[in-house]
Amino acid sequence: MDILIDQFFNVAIMQKAFPLLLKGLWMTLQLCVAVILLGLVGGLFVALGNLSPRRWLRWPTIVYIDVFRALPPLVLLIFIYSGLPFAGINVSPFTAVVIAFLLNNSSYYAEVYRAGLISVAKGQWEAAASTGLSRSQSLVYVVLPQAVRNVLPDLLSNTVEVVKLTSLASVISLSELLYSADMARSVTYNASPLVLAALFYLVLLWPLVRLVSHFQRRLAA
Amino acid sequence: MAKRPMLEIAALEKRFGDNTILKQIDLKVAEGELVFVIGPSGSGKSTMLRCCNRLEQPTSGDIIVDGRNIMAGTSRDLAQMRLQIGMVFQGFHLYPHMNVLKNVTLAQRKALKRSKAEADVRAMDMLERVGLAHKADAYPSELSGGQQQRVAIARALALDPKIMLFDEPTSALDPELVGSVLKVMKDLKSKGMTMLVVSHEMGFARETADRVVFMDGGVIVEEGTPDEIFGAPKAERTRAFLSRVAG
Amino acid sequence: MERFLETFFNPVVMAKYAPDVIAGMGVTLAIAAAVIVAGIALGLALACLRAYRRKVLNFFIICYADIFRALPPLVLILILYFGFPSIGIRLSGAMVLFIVLSLTLAAFAEEIFWAGFSAVEKGQWEAGIATGLGFTRTLAFVALPQAVRLAMPPLVNRVLAITKMTALGSAIGVVEILSASTTAQSFSGSATPLTLSVIAYLVIFMPMVVLARWLENRTAWKKR
Ligand SMILES: Nc1ncnc2c1ncn2[C@@H]1O[C@H](COP(=O)(O)OP(=O)(O)OP(=O)(O)O)[C@@H](O)[C@H]1O
Ligand SMILES: [Mg+2]
């Protein structure tokens, strides 16, 4: 029992690692903001292309969504970070993460938006059009707010996944939360910093996970 | 009969694939006139109405509103012209995420570019007119069907349209709520609004309509005053339809 | 353009390292299959247990599901792989990957199946119990089939997302597709092996994506 506590819940080591992890957390939060915002915006455009009546817009977005849903985000990340330099394109770890996850997230968000946009009755588009609103005005003021409300649980749960995904950045040595914790682990030969990182993630994400469940139950009822 | 035509449908044709839904429709609605359209289900009444503001794209023909052909022009022109054509749907289609006032001001602000104050005043006037000023802060889900439909009418009126199109405005309503909507429509007519109405409310037609049009199979079979159509229909198909509806 | 092809589609490099990547596909598929079976079985079992509505038990089930849905799998992988040896538990990389991904999938599967159970109408339960089936048999023969059908589309999506995470094995020395190709990349000094890995993943996961889309469309149409 003692060895368990010493190896995983060593308070002294956690205290020492705390400032480093806090720095890592800051980087994680920055990543989250960039990746979530880009994913939300990119996903919307992909979804709109996907629902467009124009074939030359629809087909590329179908391929886009399916390919990037099929590829593991880590593979995308490695490909961009260590593959592109072979073609003479060097990217910083931060940029590599943002690009890789933009490709991945936007296809997931696009699927969610698509379901939301389809769920809004056609009559809403028609009512908006009949009052002289343009298509983009109808989308922004009438249809999109309803679409987002209808799929809020899925948007939220996808966002939880995106936050978790940022931990992959540690693989290419971007000093976010998990990387910092693993550094501390390898210096101290003790897993407590990793457990501390896990606690950070829990504090960050447990409320969101609860919220997702709450929404889902309310929609089911 | 010197009044100018407010709406002119000329040689309108609509096909869905191989199906010709509307064949060579010609119809004029004069300023201040209420034209009432009847006909069996599937005869193309809704399609004709929806072609008038190009919610449905006509296959050929012209739609002329107050002298301007809405078949010509860019999509921006189309949005501008739709402002002049109010439409009321069977299913109301109020925006569920906005309160009543917002429902009525949205297009005024975004399409007509009115200021908020101006749009609010206009909206309250129109809500007053349909008897729902006290519901300005309510959400559509808190209103009865009849109230929702009156808000939908106010939403269209607030844009100062030159003509109002009604597609079975009372068909989705409980019988006891129908009267309140018809009353608003009657009031509109008396104030000089030009109206094209698809409906099964024959009593309303007798009382209020200037002309009645009978459609069947995508063509206008017969048109005339309410007395002519209801009292002495000429065409066999009209007679058959009316006796069926009268039950 | 030629340089691009040379970098990412070098045929010599491809031929040389294709066997390694194909071997990696075997490892990926094996772990994925084990994760799917174990994760879904555990998740389903937990959801069924939860249906009995024992307060204490449900508290632990909900906590488990919440924690494993909130934690990034890579954190758990590192804890198990680097932390456990110091308390005398030495697990292979593949074992760690299997355990973490199964537990994660189980957490999501439990929530999905539970949502399915909750969506089964009350009348169905009552009908089962009224006809003398008893709670357990009503659960098994009446509620479960309906819950499973409702759970299918979200479950397939989740299975897809989690089996893709087998790529995390590359961080702890599991020789699956990604690590086979990054190794090949450093030996060959070419980006072509990375292309191979992309192709390998598309071969494995594209069918699942298409299946997920098909399932979703089918249920979406039924709802209308
Ligand atoms: N989008 C469409 N695609 C194909 N056919 C259509 C479409 N919309 C309408 N139709 C067909 O056009 C015909 C006329 O339909 P419309 O809705 O105009 O009839 P209606 O007179 O309004 O009938 P109702 O009294 O039932 O409302 C029908 O046979 C219908 O099936
Ligand atoms: Mg109709």
XYZ file of C-alpha atoms and ligand atoms in Angstrom:
724
model
C 0.000 0.000 0.000
C 2.754 2.398 0.984
C 4.629 1.726 -2.198
C 1.467 2.438 -4.154
C 1.078 5.815 -2.520
C 4.770 6.539 -2.866
C 4.791 5.701 -6.565
C 1.507 7.246 -7.664
C 0.377 9.782 -5.079
C 3.649 11.144 -3.788
C 2.681 14.575 -2.537
C 6.230 15.893 -2.297
C 6.937 15.034 -5.910
C 3.595 16.397 -7.017
C 4.343 19.664 -5.297
C 7.676 19.918 -7.025
C 6.190 19.097 -10.407
C 3.229 21.416 -9.942
C 4.707 24.622 -11.453
C 5.969 22.714 -14.485
C 2.563 21.123 -15.006
C 0.870 24.454 -14.618
C 2.981 25.769 -17.474
C 2.023 22.712 -19.479
C -1.622 23.306 -18.676
C -1.323 26.832 -20.032
C 0.015 25.461 -23.308
C -2.783 22.870 -23.386
C -5.361 25.602 -22.932
C -3.839 27.653 -25.749
C -3.912 24.596 -27.979
C -7.527 23.936 -27.038
C -8.644 27.441 -27.931
C -6.892 27.339 -31.308
C -7.999 23.841 -32.194
C -11.588 24.171 -31.000
C -12.222 27.514 -32.683
C -10.673 26.418 -35.970
C -12.530 23.104 -35.814
C -15.877 24.771 -35.136
C -15.469 27.224 -38.000
C -13.843 24.795 -40.438
C -16.417 22.128 -39.643
C -19.262 24.511 -40.419
C -17.888 25.264 -43.867
C -17.299 21.597 -44.590
C -20.859 20.804 -43.503
C -22.293 23.559 -45.684
C -20.339 22.245 -48.661
C -21.578 18.790 -47.839
C -25.218 19.900 -47.909
C -24.823 22.068 -50.975
C -26.884 21.167 -54.021
C -23.743 21.693 -56.111
C -22.021 18.429 -56.885
C -18.527 19.913 -57.200
C -18.839 21.097 -53.595
C -20.525 18.021 -52.220
C -18.184 15.307 -53.435
C -14.898 16.761 -52.195
C -16.381 17.330 -48.747
C -17.670 13.754 -48.536
C -14.188 12.454 -49.335
C -12.664 14.960 -46.912
C -14.909 13.921 -44.050
C -14.492 10.198 -44.618
C -10.721 10.259 -45.090
C -10.038 12.330 -42.012
C -12.442 10.308 -39.937
C -10.624 7.148 -41.027
C -7.108 8.374 -40.217
C -5.937 8.325 -36.574
C -5.115 11.890 -35.514
C -1.684 10.758 -34.350
C -0.891 9.490 -37.850
C -1.887 12.855 -39.303
C 0.244 14.595 -36.732
C 3.339 12.468 -37.422
C 2.822 12.776 -41.152
C 2.709 16.549 -40.968
C 5.436 16.965 -38.373
C 8.020 14.512 -39.669
C 6.819 13.848 -43.208
C 6.450 17.347 -44.603
C 10.067 18.377 -43.846
C 11.079 15.794 -46.469
C 9.247 17.951 -48.974
C 11.091 21.008 -47.716
C 8.194 22.237 -45.594
C 9.161 22.741 -41.982
C 6.455 23.329 -39.429
C 6.725 24.093 -35.740
C 5.222 21.533 -33.352
C 2.426 23.939 -32.460
C 1.526 24.521 -36.107
C 1.728 20.819 -36.851
C -0.707 20.056 -34.040
C -3.091 22.779 -35.120
C -3.114 21.651 -38.759
C -3.430 17.941 -37.963
C -6.246 18.454 -35.511
C -7.996 20.982 -37.732
C -8.203 18.309 -40.427
C -9.427 15.750 -37.914
C -11.807 17.927 -35.880
C -13.382 19.766 -38.728
C -14.563 16.488 -40.206
C -16.032 15.397 -36.878
C -17.639 18.778 -36.226
C -18.892 18.788 -39.820
C -20.804 15.569 -39.214
C -22.397 17.064 -36.124
C -23.365 20.301 -37.884
C -24.719 18.308 -40.805
C -27.053 16.364 -38.558
C -28.113 19.632 -36.930
C -28.763 21.454 -40.183
C -30.787 18.540 -41.540
C -32.872 18.499 -38.369
C -34.204 22.011 -38.998
C -37.503 21.924 -40.881
C -37.469 23.102 -44.488
C -40.273 25.507 -43.656
C -37.841 27.608 -41.649
C -35.702 28.241 -44.731
C -38.827 29.029 -46.721
C -40.285 31.385 -44.152
C -36.980 33.240 -43.976
C -36.672 33.426 -47.763
C -40.258 34.622 -48.145
C -39.486 37.599 -45.911
C -36.645 38.683 -48.163
C -33.715 37.322 -46.188
C -30.783 36.136 -48.291
C -29.575 32.563 -47.995
C -26.686 33.493 -45.749
C -28.925 35.647 -43.555
C -31.414 32.801 -43.290
C -28.590 30.497 -42.269
C -27.071 32.799 -39.687
C -30.188 34.157 -38.010
C -32.788 31.445 -38.484
C -31.411 27.996 -39.248
C -28.006 27.799 -37.579
C -29.169 28.755 -34.072
C -31.781 26.001 -34.195
C -29.316 23.516 -35.682
C -26.747 24.176 -32.980
C -29.352 23.899 -30.255
C -30.500 20.551 -31.621
C -27.017 19.042 -31.572
C -25.560 20.819 -28.561
C -24.799 17.554 -26.701
C -22.875 16.198 -29.669
C -20.982 19.448 -30.176
C -20.070 19.395 -26.525
C -18.993 15.769 -26.433
C -16.933 16.314 -29.552
C -15.270 19.253 -27.861
C -14.368 17.022 -24.913
C -12.680 14.680 -27.374
C -10.775 17.573 -28.897
C -9.416 18.620 -25.517
C -8.328 15.044 -24.809
C -6.735 14.895 -28.234
C -4.355 17.738 -27.420
C -2.449 15.280 -25.214
C -1.129 13.696 -28.422
C 0.984 16.798 -28.923
C 3.319 15.342 -26.273
C 4.422 12.736 -28.828
C 6.115 15.450 -30.887
C 7.557 17.127 -27.773
C 5.246 20.089 -27.597
C 5.426 21.001 -23.929
C 1.768 20.800 -23.069
C 0.350 19.231 -19.930
C 1.084 15.580 -20.607
C 4.549 16.226 -21.997
C 5.474 18.262 -18.936
C 4.182 15.519 -16.674
C 6.124 12.870 -18.541
C 9.279 14.987 -18.298
C 8.795 15.197 -14.551
C 8.159 11.450 -14.477
C 11.383 10.626 -16.273
C 13.407 12.923 -14.025
C 11.903 11.642 -10.763
C 11.419 8.005 -11.781
C 8.000 8.310 -10.246
C 4.534 8.212 -11.843
C 2.994 10.794 -9.512
C 3.388 13.685 -11.994
C 1.396 11.659 -14.533
C -1.321 11.088 -11.946
C -1.312 14.792 -11.224
C -1.754 15.471 -14.940
C -4.658 13.022 -14.955
C -6.205 15.003 -12.096
C -5.798 18.214 -14.091
C -7.610 16.637 -17.031
C -10.355 15.398 -14.726
C -10.884 18.826 -13.213
C -11.025 20.291 -16.700
C -13.257 17.702 -18.337
C -15.397 16.009 -15.713
C -17.872 18.904 -15.557
C -18.178 18.808 -19.339
C -18.706 15.051 -19.357
C -21.432 15.445 -16.722
C -23.016 18.182 -18.809
C -23.045 15.941 -21.878
C -24.823 13.188 -19.946
C -27.251 15.714 -18.541
C -28.130 17.067 -21.997
C -28.496 13.598 -23.424
C -30.882 12.585 -20.702
C -32.939 15.742 -21.227
C -33.198 15.127 -24.954
C -34.156 11.486 -24.431
C -36.937 12.475 -22.019
C -62.274 47.836 -63.446
C -59.570 50.381 -64.141
C -57.439 49.107 -61.322
C -53.937 48.073 -62.262
C -52.934 44.431 -61.789
C -50.804 43.965 -58.674
C -49.927 40.386 -59.534
C -49.888 38.904 -62.977
C -49.197 35.238 -63.620
C -48.610 34.624 -67.313
C -48.243 31.262 -69.060
C -46.864 29.744 -65.882
C -45.688 26.200 -66.230
C -44.130 23.935 -63.612
C -42.741 20.473 -64.118
C -41.247 18.085 -61.585
C -39.253 15.729 -63.761
C -41.718 14.358 -66.291
C -44.712 15.455 -64.235
C -46.351 18.657 -65.409
C -47.938 20.087 -62.277
C -48.999 23.468 -63.665
C -50.021 23.994 -67.291
C -50.246 27.424 -68.838
C -51.654 29.232 -65.833
C -52.816 32.806 -66.455
C -54.160 34.824 -63.570
C -54.374 38.505 -62.696
C -54.999 39.921 -59.264
C -55.919 43.617 -59.248
C -54.908 46.070 -56.550
C -57.054 45.575 -53.463
C -58.634 42.443 -54.845
C -59.012 39.173 -52.933
C -58.773 36.159 -55.210
C -59.716 32.867 -53.649
C -58.352 29.603 -55.026
C -60.099 26.276 -54.533
C -59.506 22.826 -55.932
C -58.963 19.199 -54.990
C -55.840 18.007 -53.228
C -52.881 17.737 -55.556
C -54.341 20.113 -58.136
C -51.321 22.426 -57.852
C -52.673 25.272 -55.695
C -49.708 25.388 -53.351
C -47.275 25.008 -56.215
C -48.816 27.972 -58.008
C -48.626 30.097 -54.885
C -45.033 29.083 -54.212
C -44.071 29.955 -57.781
C -45.291 33.503 -57.141
C -42.295 34.240 -54.903
C -40.088 31.579 -56.473
C -39.902 29.333 -53.447
C -40.582 26.934 -56.262
C -38.700 27.707 -59.459
C -41.194 27.947 -62.367
C -40.240 25.931 -65.419
C -41.423 28.732 -67.692
C -43.717 31.724 -67.697
C -43.696 35.117 -66.026
C -44.614 36.395 -62.591
C -45.109 40.142 -62.598
C -45.561 41.965 -59.308
C -46.606 45.594 -59.587
C -45.087 45.862 -63.042
C -41.789 44.100 -62.277
C -41.028 40.643 -63.547
C -39.614 38.594 -60.696
C -38.331 35.978 -63.125
C -35.670 38.439 -64.243
C -32.805 39.636 -62.100
C -30.148 38.293 -59.753
C -30.684 36.472 -56.501
C -30.282 39.764 -54.635
C -33.070 41.256 -56.734
C -35.142 38.223 -55.860
C -34.714 38.813 -52.132
C -35.728 42.445 -52.658
C -38.808 41.416 -54.587
C -39.810 38.820 -52.025
C -40.055 41.684 -49.549
C -43.023 42.896 -51.556
C -44.743 39.528 -51.492
C -45.935 38.453 -48.059
C -46.494 34.754 -47.554
C -48.427 32.893 -44.885
C -47.925 29.146 -44.583
C -50.221 26.388 -43.435
C -47.654 25.430 -40.762
C -46.946 29.031 -39.561
C -43.153 28.497 -39.550
C -42.444 30.994 -36.825
C -38.835 30.955 -35.636
C -39.000 28.913 -32.424
C -35.807 30.361 -30.928
C -36.998 33.967 -31.076
C -39.768 35.680 -29.209
C -42.733 37.144 -31.058
C -41.262 40.619 -31.348
C -37.980 39.271 -32.745
C -39.903 37.138 -35.211
C -41.575 40.243 -36.561
C -38.512 42.499 -36.560
C -35.851 40.148 -37.982
C -36.488 40.684 -41.693
C -37.272 44.373 -41.147
C -33.814 44.833 -39.677
C -31.768 42.501 -41.890
C -33.546 42.767 -45.241
C -35.136 46.217 -45.085
C -32.295 47.612 -42.938
C -34.658 49.437 -40.632
C -33.304 50.674 -37.339
C -34.186 48.722 -34.227
C -36.457 51.463 -32.934
C -38.245 51.767 -36.242
C -38.660 48.011 -36.584
C -39.959 47.670 -33.035
C -42.580 50.372 -33.535
C -43.714 48.841 -36.792
C -43.804 45.360 -35.233
C -45.906 46.526 -32.298
C -48.317 48.233 -34.711
C -48.760 45.033 -36.654
C -49.089 42.914 -33.527
C -51.733 45.358 -32.329
C -53.535 44.882 -35.597
C -53.677 41.092 -35.203
C -54.617 41.497 -31.542
C -51.410 40.119 -30.057
C -49.459 43.150 -28.841
C -49.599 41.707 -25.338
C -47.736 38.583 -26.508
C -44.674 40.419 -27.853
C -42.362 38.773 -25.334
C -43.811 35.269 -25.627
C -42.138 32.476 -27.528
C -43.999 30.676 -30.336
C -44.242 27.483 -28.288
C -46.276 29.404 -25.706
C -48.930 30.433 -28.229
C -51.948 28.619 -29.626
C -51.971 27.742 -33.313
C -54.312 30.614 -34.091
C -52.072 33.059 -32.269
C -49.000 31.720 -34.043
C -50.662 32.175 -37.409
C -51.616 35.754 -36.560
C -48.001 36.456 -35.594
C -46.943 34.975 -38.933
C -49.335 37.375 -40.642
C -47.900 40.280 -38.658
C -44.380 39.170 -39.614
C -45.279 39.385 -43.295
C -47.272 42.629 -42.960
C -44.462 44.420 -41.161
C -42.494 44.444 -44.416
C -45.212 46.478 -46.156
C -45.854 43.934 -48.908
C -47.827 44.826 -52.003
C -49.604 41.494 -52.015
C -50.176 38.724 -49.495
C -50.228 35.038 -50.380
C -52.024 32.637 -48.038
C -51.572 28.872 -48.385
C -54.310 27.171 -46.362
C -53.738 29.496 -43.405
C -56.379 27.827 -41.235
C -56.034 24.159 -42.184
C -53.719 23.302 -39.308
C -55.913 24.992 -36.713
C -58.442 23.632 -34.264
C -61.930 24.679 -35.460
C -62.482 27.120 -32.613
C -59.301 29.037 -33.543
C -60.077 29.434 -37.249
C -62.313 32.456 -36.720
C -59.630 34.634 -35.182
C -57.376 34.222 -38.215
C -60.174 34.770 -40.720
C -61.139 37.920 -38.871
C -57.638 39.304 -39.301
C -57.743 38.447 -42.998
C -61.110 40.142 -43.420
C -59.745 43.220 -41.730
C -56.769 43.202 -44.090
C -59.069 43.042 -47.077
C -61.127 45.955 -45.831
C -57.943 48.002 -45.482
C -57.239 47.461 -49.166
C -54.616 44.682 -49.143
C -54.253 42.650 -52.321
C -54.614 38.980 -51.446
C -54.332 35.595 -53.122
C -55.768 32.941 -50.833
C -55.756 29.147 -51.109
C -58.225 27.753 -48.597
C -61.185 25.484 -47.973
C -63.130 28.087 -45.981
C -65.973 28.473 -48.465
C -68.026 30.659 -46.134
C -65.162 33.115 -45.933
C -64.872 33.080 -49.715
C -68.565 33.878 -50.243
C -68.352 36.756 -47.828
C -65.015 38.295 -48.694
C -63.664 37.156 -52.042
C -63.950 39.302 -55.154
C -63.245 36.348 -57.380
C -63.007 32.601 -56.973
C -60.698 30.429 -59.059
C -61.216 26.695 -59.384
C -58.121 24.630 -60.189
C -57.917 20.987 -61.107
C -55.111 18.931 -62.629
C -52.777 21.895 -62.913
C -55.088 24.145 -64.914
C -57.556 26.859 -64.032
C -60.869 25.266 -64.904
C -63.145 28.154 -64.129
C -63.173 31.546 -62.472
C -65.839 34.030 -61.522
C -67.506 35.872 -58.683
C -68.343 33.825 -55.585
C -71.980 33.848 -56.641
C -71.143 32.525 -60.075
C -68.851 29.767 -58.870
C -70.806 28.671 -55.820
C -74.255 29.441 -57.211
C -74.009 28.379 -60.839
C -70.763 26.621 -61.690
C -70.421 26.064 -65.407
C -67.892 23.270 -65.595
C -68.805 19.723 -64.670
C -65.585 19.320 -62.651
C -66.374 22.382 -60.563
C -69.837 21.095 -59.792
C -68.478 17.690 -58.801
C -65.861 19.254 -56.526
C -68.306 21.632 -54.841
C -70.871 18.952 -54.172
C -68.159 16.774 -52.677
C -66.941 19.576 -50.394
C -70.475 20.533 -49.392
C -70.804 16.871 -48.416
C 6.077 17.223 -58.749
C 8.716 14.601 -59.419
C 10.403 15.477 -56.169
C 7.086 15.146 -54.408
C 6.494 11.679 -55.845
C 10.064 10.705 -55.034
C 9.595 11.814 -51.432
C 6.200 10.353 -50.657
C 5.750 7.579 -53.221
C 9.217 6.127 -53.769
C 8.488 2.670 -55.236
C 11.767 1.117 -54.063
C 11.185 2.198 -50.469
C 7.596 1.096 -50.698
C 8.505 -2.379 -51.844
C 11.165 -2.708 -49.190
C 9.058 -1.685 -46.204
C 5.614 -2.828 -47.239
C 6.065 -6.182 -45.441
C 6.866 -4.393 -42.175
C 3.811 -2.190 -42.459
C 1.633 -5.157 -43.371
C 2.916 -6.978 -40.300
C 1.992 -3.831 -38.366
C -1.502 -4.063 -39.816
C -1.768 -7.526 -38.304
C -0.851 -6.177 -34.877
C -3.240 -3.233 -35.217
C -6.082 -5.498 -36.278
C -5.441 -8.014 -33.508
C -5.397 -5.379 -30.768
C -8.382 -3.595 -32.281
C -10.408 -6.796 -32.379
C -9.558 -7.645 -28.781
C -10.427 -4.099 -27.663
C -13.767 -4.170 -29.463
C -14.821 -7.483 -27.944
C -13.654 -6.750 -24.415
C -14.796 -3.120 -24.398
C -18.289 -3.776 -25.689
C -18.779 -6.824 -23.460
C -17.733 -4.918 -20.349
C -19.756 -1.855 -21.317
C -22.860 -3.921 -21.961
C -22.444 -5.790 -18.701
C -22.129 -2.526 -16.770
C -25.190 -1.045 -18.473
C -27.216 -4.158 -17.583
C -26.036 -3.997 -13.985
C -27.032 -0.350 -13.899
C -30.555 -1.290 -14.956
C -31.039 -2.971 -11.561
C -30.781 0.476 -10.002
C -28.731 -0.399 -6.922
C -27.639 2.970 -5.573
C -24.099 2.180 -4.432
C -23.290 0.051 -7.438
C -24.626 2.670 -9.833
C -22.577 5.360 -8.145
C -19.412 3.420 -8.913
C -20.483 2.611 -12.456
C -21.232 6.264 -13.176
C -17.928 7.393 -11.657
C -16.051 4.837 -13.716
C -17.801 5.879 -16.928
C -17.230 9.569 -16.204
C -13.537 9.211 -15.391
C -12.698 7.085 -18.384
C -14.616 9.390 -20.682
C -12.822 12.426 -19.286
C -9.243 11.125 -19.263
C -7.097 11.144 -22.404
C -6.103 7.497 -23.050
C -2.488 8.473 -23.545
C -2.268 9.609 -19.917
C -3.481 6.234 -18.726
C -1.177 4.447 -21.123
C 1.856 6.253 -19.746
C 0.799 5.635 -16.143
C 0.368 1.912 -16.729
C 3.446 1.495 -18.862
C 5.900 3.564 -16.856
C 4.315 3.557 -13.402
C 3.254 -0.029 -12.811
C 6.680 -1.682 -13.084
C 7.766 0.192 -9.964
C 5.077 -1.618 -7.973
C 6.094 -4.914 -9.475
C 3.548 -5.160 -12.299
C 5.289 -5.423 -15.624
C 2.959 -5.297 -18.630
C 3.916 -5.450 -22.287
C 3.126 -2.423 -24.419
C 0.453 -4.346 -26.281
C -1.139 -5.405 -22.998
C -1.186 -1.820 -21.710
C -2.727 -0.619 -24.941
C -5.362 -3.340 -24.810
C -6.286 -2.656 -21.182
C -6.530 1.130 -21.512
C -8.459 1.153 -24.777
C -10.835 -1.588 -23.598
C -11.588 0.278 -20.389
C -12.128 3.491 -22.344
C -14.404 1.840 -24.862
C -16.302 0.133 -22.042
C -16.967 3.495 -20.396
C -18.414 4.958 -23.587
C -20.274 1.748 -24.459
C -21.856 1.679 -21.007
C -23.214 5.214 -21.507
C -24.452 4.419 -25.009
C -26.199 1.199 -23.979
C -27.634 2.913 -20.924
C -29.051 5.653 -23.126
C -30.559 2.840 -25.200
C -32.145 1.264 -22.126
C -33.506 4.621 -21.028
C -35.102 5.129 -24.419
C -36.983 1.833 -24.237
C -40.525 2.752 -23.326
C -41.735 2.111 -19.840
C -44.666 0.148 -21.203
C -42.257 -2.391 -22.674
C -40.787 -3.120 -19.246
C -44.215 -3.290 -17.703
C -45.498 -5.586 -20.425
C -42.564 -7.940 -19.888
C -42.951 -8.029 -16.153
C -46.739 -8.290 -16.349
C -46.457 -11.356 -18.564
C -44.447 -13.019 -15.816
C -41.016 -12.801 -17.358
C -39.464 -11.300 -14.241
C -37.026 -8.422 -14.271
C -33.919 -10.224 -15.466
C -35.614 -11.968 -18.366
C -37.461 -8.783 -19.364
C -34.089 -7.060 -19.383
C -32.512 -9.772 -21.502
C -35.310 -10.530 -23.955
C -37.351 -7.328 -24.187
C -35.242 -4.297 -23.323
C -31.809 -5.455 -24.443
C -32.593 -6.112 -28.113
C -34.242 -2.710 -28.441
C -31.437 -0.949 -26.591
C -28.784 -2.584 -28.749
C -30.523 -1.510 -31.929
C -30.744 2.091 -30.720
C -27.113 1.973 -29.633
C -25.724 0.794 -32.943
C -24.966 4.080 -34.759
C -23.278 5.912 -31.863
C -21.509 2.706 -30.830
C -19.981 2.161 -34.258
C -18.773 5.744 -34.262
C -17.185 5.304 -30.872
C -15.626 1.956 -31.751
C -14.103 3.624 -34.773
C -12.684 6.505 -32.740
C -11.196 4.215 -30.109
C -9.753 1.512 -32.338
C -7.992 4.291 -34.246
C -6.198 5.030 -30.996
C -4.227 1.816 -31.361
C -1.801 4.210 -33.070
C -0.925 5.394 -29.554
C 0.918 2.089 -29.185
C 3.751 3.682 -31.125
C 4.513 5.761 -28.017
C 5.206 2.634 -25.931
C 6.951 0.408 -28.446
C 4.047 -1.626 -29.791
C 5.015 -2.478 -33.345
C 1.710 -1.614 -34.966
C 1.271 0.271 -38.243
C 2.448 3.694 -37.126
C 5.558 2.577 -35.279
C 6.480 0.148 -38.050
C 6.369 3.008 -40.497
C 8.166 5.581 -38.352
C 10.931 3.047 -37.804
C 11.079 2.445 -41.545
C 11.093 6.193 -42.083
C 14.189 6.697 -39.961
C 16.002 3.766 -41.572
C 15.163 4.750 -45.124
C 15.486 8.480 -44.708
C 12.334 8.827 -46.779
C 8.794 9.936 -46.047
C 7.378 7.127 -48.137
C 6.805 4.737 -45.197
C 4.529 7.375 -43.661
C 2.487 7.307 -46.839
C 2.332 3.547 -46.457
C 0.908 3.943 -42.980
C -1.739 6.358 -44.240
C -2.736 3.842 -46.906
C -2.788 1.020 -44.359
C -5.076 2.947 -42.011
C -7.385 3.929 -44.844
C -7.636 0.279 -45.890
C -8.625 -0.753 -42.384
C -10.820 2.140 -41.292
C -12.487 3.376 -44.473
C -14.925 0.433 -44.454
C -15.810 1.258 -40.848
C -16.426 4.903 -41.717
C -18.687 3.863 -44.560
C -20.511 1.425 -42.274
C -20.985 4.143 -39.657
C -22.361 6.535 -42.265
C -24.712 3.879 -43.601
C -26.038 3.032 -40.142
C -26.578 6.704 -39.358
C -28.419 7.410 -42.590
C -30.607 4.364 -42.104
C -31.748 5.406 -38.649
C -32.067 9.037 -39.729
C -34.471 8.008 -42.470
C -36.479 5.788 -40.182
C -37.074 8.695 -37.837
C -38.889 10.689 -40.505
N -41.152 18.945 -54.753
C -41.996 18.190 -55.482
N -41.518 17.174 -56.239
C -42.346 16.419 -56.976
N -43.672 16.573 -57.017
C -44.212 17.559 -56.290
C -43.408 18.414 -55.474
N -44.202 19.313 -54.846
C -45.466 19.012 -55.266
N -45.473 17.969 -56.117
C -46.647 17.400 -56.766
O -47.351 18.435 -57.383
C -48.739 18.215 -57.298
C -49.425 19.451 -56.799
O -49.054 19.659 -55.455
P -49.589 20.899 -54.607
O -48.978 20.802 -53.265
O -49.377 22.137 -55.379
O -51.140 20.572 -54.548
P -52.260 21.324 -53.716
O -53.282 21.697 -54.699
O -51.667 22.396 -52.897
O -52.800 20.163 -52.803
P -53.283 20.208 -51.267
O -54.698 20.676 -51.283
O -53.179 18.781 -50.835
O -52.366 21.114 -50.538
C -48.949 17.004 -56.420
O -49.275 15.900 -57.228
C -47.614 16.794 -55.758
O -47.379 15.426 -55.596
Mg -51.322 22.692 -50.779
